[in-house]
N, CA, C and O atoms as a Tinker XYZ file with bonds, in Angstrom:
   284  protein
     1  N      6.051000   20.570000   16.963000    73     2
     2  CA     5.889000   19.159000   16.704000    64     1     3
     3  C      5.437000   18.936000   15.259000    63     2     4     5
     4  O      4.693000   19.734000   14.689000    81     3
     5  N      5.904000   17.839000   14.693000    73     3     6
     6  CA     5.597000   17.477000   13.340000    64     5     7
     7  C      4.203000   16.855000   13.342000    63     6     8     9
     8  O      3.847000   16.074000   14.224000    81     7
     9  N      3.417000   17.232000   12.311000    73     7    10
    10  CA     2.084000   16.681000   12.140000    64     9    11
    11  C      2.080000   15.829000   10.859000    63    10    12    13
    12  O      2.376000   16.347000    9.782000    81    11
    13  N      1.769000   14.610000   10.952000    73    11    14
    14  CA     1.675000   13.727000    9.829000    64    13    15
    15  C      0.284000   13.790000    9.266000    63    14    16    17
    16  O     -0.649000   13.922000   10.058000    81    15
    17  N      0.058000   13.710000    8.010000    73    15    18
    18  CA    -1.244000   13.842000    7.326000    64    17    19
    19  C     -2.180000   12.723000    7.797000    63    18    20    21
    20  O     -3.399000   12.888000    7.823000    81    19
    21  N     -1.593000   11.595000    8.163000    73    19    22
    22  CA    -2.479000   10.519000    8.637000    64    21    23
    23  C     -2.956000   10.685000   10.049000    63    22    24    25
    24  O     -3.804000    9.929000   10.523000    81    23
    25  N     -2.400000   11.698000   10.743000    73    23    26
    26  CA    -2.816000   11.904000   12.181000    64    25    27
    27  C     -3.885000   12.962000   12.292000    63    26    28    29
    28  O     -4.319000   13.227000   13.413000    81    27
    29  N     -4.350000   13.595000   11.221000    73    27    30
    30  CA    -5.270000   14.672000   11.260000    64    29    31
    31  C     -6.668000   14.185000   11.144000    63    30    32    33
    32  O     -6.922000   13.336000   10.290000    81    31
    33  N     -7.611000   14.651000   11.935000    73    31    34
    34  CA    -9.045000   14.229000   11.821000    64    33    35
    35  C     -9.864000   15.517000   11.818000    63    34    36    37
    36  O     -9.674000   16.406000   12.649000    81    35
    37  N    -10.753000   15.584000   10.884000    73    35    38
    38  CA   -11.644000   16.767000   10.764000    64    37    39
    39  C    -13.120000   16.274000   10.730000    63    38    40    41
    40  O    -13.551000   15.624000    9.778000    81    39
    41  N    -13.822000   16.587000   11.735000    73    39    42
    42  CA   -15.201000   16.234000   11.842000    64    41    43
    43  C    -15.603000   14.888000   11.203000    63    42    44    45
    44  O    -16.338000   14.849000   10.216000    81    43
    45  N    -15.148000   13.893000   11.739000    73    43    46
    46  CA   -15.577000   12.531000   11.288000    64    45    47
    47  C    -14.874000   12.142000    9.938000    63    46    48    49
    48  O    -15.229000   11.121000    9.350000    81    47
    49  N    -13.943000   12.900000    9.474000    73    47    50
    50  CA   -13.264000   12.621000    8.228000    64    49    51
    51  C    -11.740000   12.475000    8.525000    63    50    52    53
    52  O    -11.144000   13.312000    9.203000    81    51
    53  N    -11.150000   11.406000    8.003000    73    51    54
    54  CA    -9.717000   11.191000    8.166000    64    53    55
    55  C     -9.024000   11.839000    6.990000    63    54    56    57
    56  O     -9.488000   11.722000    5.856000    81    55
    57  N     -7.962000   12.494000    7.229000    73    55    58
    58  CA    -7.143000   13.090000    6.115000    64    57    59
    59  C     -5.879000   12.222000    6.030000    63    58    60    61
    60  O     -5.149000   12.041000    7.004000    81    59
    61  N     -5.656000   11.691000    4.806000    73    59    62
    62  CA    -4.588000   10.798000    4.496000    64    61    63
    63  C     -3.765000   11.256000    3.232000    63    62    64    65
    64  O     -4.175000   12.162000    2.506000    81    63
    65  N     -2.658000   10.626000    3.021000    73    63    66
    66  CA    -1.864000   10.865000    1.908000    64    65    67
    67  C     -2.091000    9.696000    0.968000    63    66    68    69
    68  O     -1.878000    8.549000    1.361000    81    67
    69  N     -2.518000    9.950000   -0.265000    73    67    70
    70  CA    -2.688000    8.916000   -1.322000    64    69    71
    71  C     -2.027000    9.318000   -2.610000    63    70    72    73
    72  O     -2.434000   10.277000   -3.266000    81    71
    73  N     -0.997000    8.570000   -2.970000    73    71    74
    74  CA    -0.219000    8.846000   -4.203000    64    73    75
    75  C      0.243000   10.279000   -4.286000    63    74    76    77
    76  O      0.220000   10.892000   -5.353000    81    75
    77  N      0.666000   10.815000   -3.144000    73    75    78
    78  CA     1.259000   12.176000   -3.055000    64    77    79
    79  C      0.224000   13.254000   -2.896000    63    78    80    81
    80  O      0.587000   14.429000   -2.850000    81    79
    81  N     -1.071000   12.916000   -2.808000    73    79    82
    82  CA    -2.136000   13.918000   -2.643000    64    81    83
    83  C     -2.816000   13.705000   -1.288000    63    82    84    85
    84  O     -2.965000   12.579000   -0.815000    81    83
    85  N     -3.229000   14.834000   -0.675000    73    83    86
    86  CA    -4.043000   14.750000    0.526000    64    85    87
    87  C     -5.489000   14.401000    0.129000    63    86    88    89
    88  O     -6.084000   15.039000   -0.740000    81    87
    89  N     -6.009000   13.410000    0.766000    73    87    90
    90  CA    -7.411000   12.959000    0.535000    64    89    91
    91  C     -8.093000   12.803000    1.817000    63    90    92    93
    92  O     -7.430000   12.673000    2.846000    81    91
    93  N     -9.412000   12.806000    1.830000    73    91    94
    94  CA   -10.260000   12.583000    3.026000    64    93    95
    95  C    -10.999000   11.311000    2.865000    63    94    96    97
    96  O    -11.376000   10.929000    1.757000    81    95
    97  N    -11.209000   10.657000    3.946000    73    95    98
    98  CA   -12.129000    9.471000    4.035000    64    97    99
    99  C    -13.362000    9.898000    4.717000    63    98   100   101
   100  O    -13.301000   10.298000    5.880000    81    99
   101  N    -14.521000    9.840000    4.052000    73    99   102
   102  CA   -15.779000   10.218000    4.528000    64   101   103
   103  C    -16.564000    8.902000    4.872000    63   102   104   105
   104  O    -16.910000    8.111000    3.995000    81   103
   105  N    -16.815000    8.727000    6.171000    73   103   106
   106  CA   -17.570000    7.510000    6.527000    64   105   107
   107  C    -18.958000    7.449000    5.897000    63   106   108   109
   108  O    -19.632000    8.468000    5.747000    81   107
   109  N    -19.379000    6.218000    5.525000    73   107   110
   110  CA   -20.702000    6.037000    5.042000    64   109   111
   111  C    -21.516000    5.547000    6.163000    63   110   112   113
   112  O    -21.190000    4.508000    6.736000    81   111
   113  N    -22.593000    6.244000    6.531000    73   111   114
   114  CA   -23.429000    5.942000    7.715000    64   113   115
   115  C    -24.122000    4.639000    7.618000    63   114   116   117
   116  O    -24.152000    3.867000    8.577000    81   115
   117  N    -24.691000    4.370000    6.456000    73   115   118
   118  CA   -25.543000    3.183000    6.319000    64   117   119
   119  C    -24.568000    1.976000    6.043000    63   118   120   121
   120  O    -23.957000    1.920000    4.976000    81   119
   121  N    -24.439000    1.074000    6.954000    73   119   122
   122  CA   -23.555000   -0.045000    6.806000    64   121   123
   123  C    -24.129000   -1.212000    6.068000    63   122   124   125
   124  O    -23.396000   -1.897000    5.353000    81   123
   125  N    -25.413000   -1.476000    6.204000    73   123   126
   126  CA   -26.044000   -2.668000    5.627000    64   125   127
   127  C    -26.570000   -2.416000    4.250000    63   126   128   129
   128  O    -27.781000   -2.300000    4.062000    81   127
   129  N    -25.678000   -2.325000    3.263000    73   127   130
   130  CA   -26.081000   -2.195000    1.936000    64   129   131
   131  C    -25.225000   -3.178000    1.106000    63   130   132   133
   132  O    -24.054000   -3.379000    1.428000    81   131
   133  N    -25.780000   -3.789000    0.054000    73   131   134
   134  CA   -25.027000   -4.782000   -0.693000    64   133   135
   135  C    -24.004000   -4.143000   -1.595000    63   134   136   137
   136  O    -24.285000   -3.150000   -2.266000    81   135
   137  N    -22.814000   -4.715000   -1.612000    73   135   138
   138  CA   -21.800000   -4.335000   -2.535000    64   137   139
   139  C    -21.918000   -5.314000   -3.708000    63   138   140   141
   140  O    -21.505000   -6.468000   -3.596000    81   139
   141  N    -22.474000   -4.859000   -4.820000    73   139   142
   142  CA   -22.680000   -5.711000   -5.980000    64   141   143
   143  C    -22.158000   -5.016000   -7.178000    63   142   144   145
   144  O    -21.663000   -3.894000   -7.067000    81   143
   145  N    -22.247000   -5.646000   -8.359000    73   143   146
   146  CA   -21.631000   -5.103000   -9.571000    64   145   147
   147  C    -22.291000   -3.784000   -9.953000    63   146   148   149
   148  O    -21.638000   -2.905000  -10.516000    81   147
   149  N    -23.612000   -3.633000   -9.645000    73   147   150
   150  CA   -24.268000   -2.282000  -10.001000    64   149   151
   151  C    -23.703000   -1.187000   -9.157000    63   150   152   153
   152  O    -23.442000   -0.101000   -9.675000    81   151
   153  N    -23.488000   -1.417000   -7.825000    73   151   154
   154  CA   -22.948000   -0.332000   -7.055000    64   153   155
   155  C    -21.492000   -0.065000   -7.510000    63   154   156   157
   156  O    -21.090000    1.097000   -7.566000    81   155
   157  N    -20.726000   -1.060000   -7.821000    73   155   158
   158  CA   -19.289000   -0.810000   -8.223000    64   157   159
   159  C    -19.263000   -0.056000   -9.520000    63   158   160   161
   160  O    -18.436000    0.838000   -9.702000    81   159
   161  N    -20.190000   -0.413000  -10.469000    73   159   162
   162  CA   -20.199000    0.392000  -11.757000    64   161   163
   163  C    -20.615000    1.849000  -11.506000    63   162   164   165
   164  O    -20.042000    2.762000  -12.100000    81   163
   165  N    -21.620000    2.077000  -10.619000    73   163   166
   166  CA   -21.995000    3.489000  -10.340000    64   165   167
   167  C    -20.868000    4.265000   -9.692000    63   166   168   169
   168  O    -20.669000    5.439000  -10.002000    81   167
   169  N    -20.099000    3.607000   -8.764000    73   167   170
   170  CA   -18.961000    4.272000   -8.141000    64   169   171
   171  C    -17.929000    4.576000   -9.148000    63   170   172   173
   172  O    -17.314000    5.637000   -9.043000    81   171
   173  N    -17.659000    3.721000  -10.163000    73   171   174
   174  CA   -16.684000    3.973000  -11.207000    64   173   175
   175  C    -17.143000    5.129000  -11.991000    63   174   176   177
   176  O    -16.325000    6.000000  -12.283000    81   175
   177  N    -18.387000    5.225000  -12.367000    73   175   178
   178  CA   -18.931000    6.322000  -13.160000    64   177   179
   179  C    -18.812000    7.682000  -12.413000    63   178   180   181
   180  O    -18.505000    8.703000  -13.027000    81   179
   181  N    -19.055000    7.676000  -11.109000    73   179   182
   182  CA   -18.949000    8.816000  -10.339000    64   181   183
   183  C    -17.472000    9.227000  -10.184000    63   182   184   185
   184  O    -17.149000   10.415000  -10.209000    81   183
   185  N    -16.594000    8.251000  -10.028000    73   183   186
   186  CA   -15.144000    8.533000   -9.916000    64   185   187
   187  C    -14.603000    9.240000  -11.169000    63   186   188   189
   188  O    -13.748000   10.122000  -11.095000    81   187
   189  N    -15.151000    8.803000  -12.346000    73   187   190
   190  CA   -14.640000    9.261000  -13.625000    64   189   191
   191  C    -15.246000   10.663000  -13.988000    63   190   192   193
   192  O    -14.816000   11.274000  -14.967000    81   191
   193  N    -16.193000   11.145000  -13.237000    73   191   194
   194  CA   -16.763000   12.530000  -13.456000    64   193   195
   195  C    -15.702000   13.522000  -13.154000    63   194   196   197
   196  O    -14.873000   13.332000  -12.264000    81   195
   197  N    -15.733000   14.612000  -13.923000    73   195   198
   198  CA   -14.833000   15.754000  -13.697000    64   197   199
   199  C    -15.545000   17.030000  -13.990000    63   198   200   201
   200  O    -15.817000   17.331000  -15.152000    81   199
   201  N    -15.861000   17.800000  -12.970000    73   199   202
   202  CA   -16.594000   19.076000  -13.138000    64   201   203
   203  C    -16.122000   19.940000  -11.944000    63   202   204   205
   204  O    -15.987000   19.435000  -10.829000    81   203
   205  N    -15.867000   21.265000  -12.189000    73   203   206
   206  CA   -15.425000   22.169000  -11.074000    64   205   207
   207  C    -16.435000   22.280000   -9.943000    63   206   208   209
   208  O    -16.047000   22.665000   -8.840000    81   207
   209  N    -17.711000   21.964000  -10.154000    73   207   210
   210  CA   -18.681000   22.114000   -9.059000    64   209   211
   211  C    -18.919000   20.831000   -8.280000    63   210   212   213
   212  O    -19.754000   20.824000   -7.375000    81   211
   213  N    -18.221000   19.748000   -8.592000    73   211   214
   214  CA   -18.293000   18.456000   -7.972000    64   213   215
   215  C    -17.140000   18.089000   -7.236000    63   214   216   217
   216  O    -16.025000   18.308000   -7.710000    81   215
   217  N    -17.298000   17.514000   -6.046000    73   215   218
   218  CA   -16.206000   16.988000   -5.267000    64   217   219
   219  C    -15.751000   15.685000   -5.913000    63   218   220   221
   220  O    -16.542000   14.767000   -6.129000    81   219
   221  N    -14.441000   15.629000   -6.221000    73   219   222
   222  CA   -13.932000   14.487000   -6.901000    64   221   223
   223  C    -13.772000   13.287000   -5.951000    63   222   224   225
   224  O    -13.164000   13.399000   -4.886000    81   223
   225  N    -14.324000   12.159000   -6.355000    73   223   226
   226  CA   -14.230000   10.879000   -5.572000    64   225   227
   227  C    -13.088000   10.118000   -6.168000    63   226   228   229
   228  O    -13.073000    9.826000   -7.364000    81   227
   229  N    -12.116000    9.789000   -5.323000    73   227   230
   230  CA   -10.942000    8.985000   -5.705000    64   229   231
   231  C    -11.261000    7.546000   -5.685000    63   230   232   233
   232  O    -10.828000    6.824000   -6.583000    81   231
   233  N    -11.998000    7.070000   -4.714000    73   231   234
   234  CA   -12.304000    5.689000   -4.551000    64   233   235
   235  C    -13.150000    5.466000   -3.278000    63   234   236   237
   236  O    -13.658000    6.405000   -2.664000    81   235
   237  N    -13.269000    4.212000   -2.928000    73   235   238
   238  CA   -14.085000    3.884000   -1.795000    64   237   239
   239  C    -13.499000    2.648000   -1.094000    63   238   240   241
   240  O    -12.830000    1.806000   -1.692000    81   239
   241  N    -13.795000    2.597000    0.221000    73   239   242
   242  CA   -13.387000    1.479000    1.030000    64   241   243
   243  C    -14.708000    0.790000    1.437000    63   242   244   245
   244  O    -15.459000    1.320000    2.257000    81   243
   245  N    -14.979000   -0.368000    0.872000    73   243   246
   246  CA   -16.270000   -1.008000    1.024000    64   245   247
   247  C    -16.210000   -2.319000    1.777000    63   246   248   249
   248  O    -17.224000   -3.004000    1.908000    81   247
   249  N    -15.031000   -2.682000    2.278000    73   247   250
   250  CA   -14.904000   -3.949000    3.046000    64   249   251
   251  C    -15.090000   -3.684000    4.538000    63   250   252   253
   252  O    -14.701000   -2.635000    5.050000    81   251
   253  N    -15.686000   -4.648000    5.218000    73   251   254
   254  CA   -15.823000   -4.563000    6.649000    64   253   255
   255  C    -16.951000   -3.666000    7.062000    63   254   256   257
   256  O    -17.822000   -3.346000    6.253000    81   255
   257  N    -16.954000   -3.244000    8.340000    73   255   258
   258  CA   -18.018000   -2.434000    8.811000    64   257   259
   259  C    -17.685000   -0.927000    8.844000    63   258   260   261
   260  O    -18.536000   -0.119000    9.218000    81   259
   261  N    -16.466000   -0.550000    8.459000    73   259   262
   262  CA   -16.072000    0.902000    8.428000    64   261   263
   263  C    -15.938000    1.299000    6.920000    63   262   264   265
   264  O    -14.837000    1.451000    6.390000    81   263
   265  N    -17.062000    1.450000    6.297000    73   263   266
   266  CA   -17.053000    1.839000    4.888000    64   265   267
   267  C    -16.927000    3.359000    4.700000    63   266   268   269
   268  O    -17.434000    4.134000    5.512000    81   267
   269  N    -16.263000    3.767000    3.650000    73   267   270
   270  CA   -16.006000    5.173000    3.447000    64   269   271
   271  C    -15.761000    5.534000    1.994000    63   270   272   273
   272  O    -15.295000    4.695000    1.223000    81   271
   273  N    -16.067000    6.773000    1.602000    73   271   274
   274  CA   -15.699000    7.332000    0.347000    64   273   275
   275  C    -14.418000    8.097000    0.521000    63   274   276   277
   276  O    -14.214000    8.760000    1.537000    81   275
   277  N    -13.539000    8.008000   -0.479000    73   275   278
   278  CA   -12.256000    8.734000   -0.465000    64   277   279
   279  C    -12.346000    9.921000   -1.468000    63   278   280   281
   280  O    -12.532000    9.691000   -2.663000    81   279
   281  N    -12.222000   11.121000   -1.017000    73   279   282
   282  CA   -12.271000   12.281000   -1.889000    64   281   283
   283  C    -11.005000   13.072000   -1.865000    63   282   284
   284  O    -10.897000   14.086000   -2.555000    81   283
């Protein structure tokens, strides 16, 4: 049987295809936090970091009640 990357789930993390790369969506447990300009700026700074010892963050899904980081 064929397995699509969007059908795979690993311990609470969804594996998806994004711009030709496999990425994971890591759920954020704390739902009630404000999405403001400070948070968005911090996420941009983290996204722009590049180091072999750090997990690269591609983006975040912050709308609704199912918030997640995309790595």
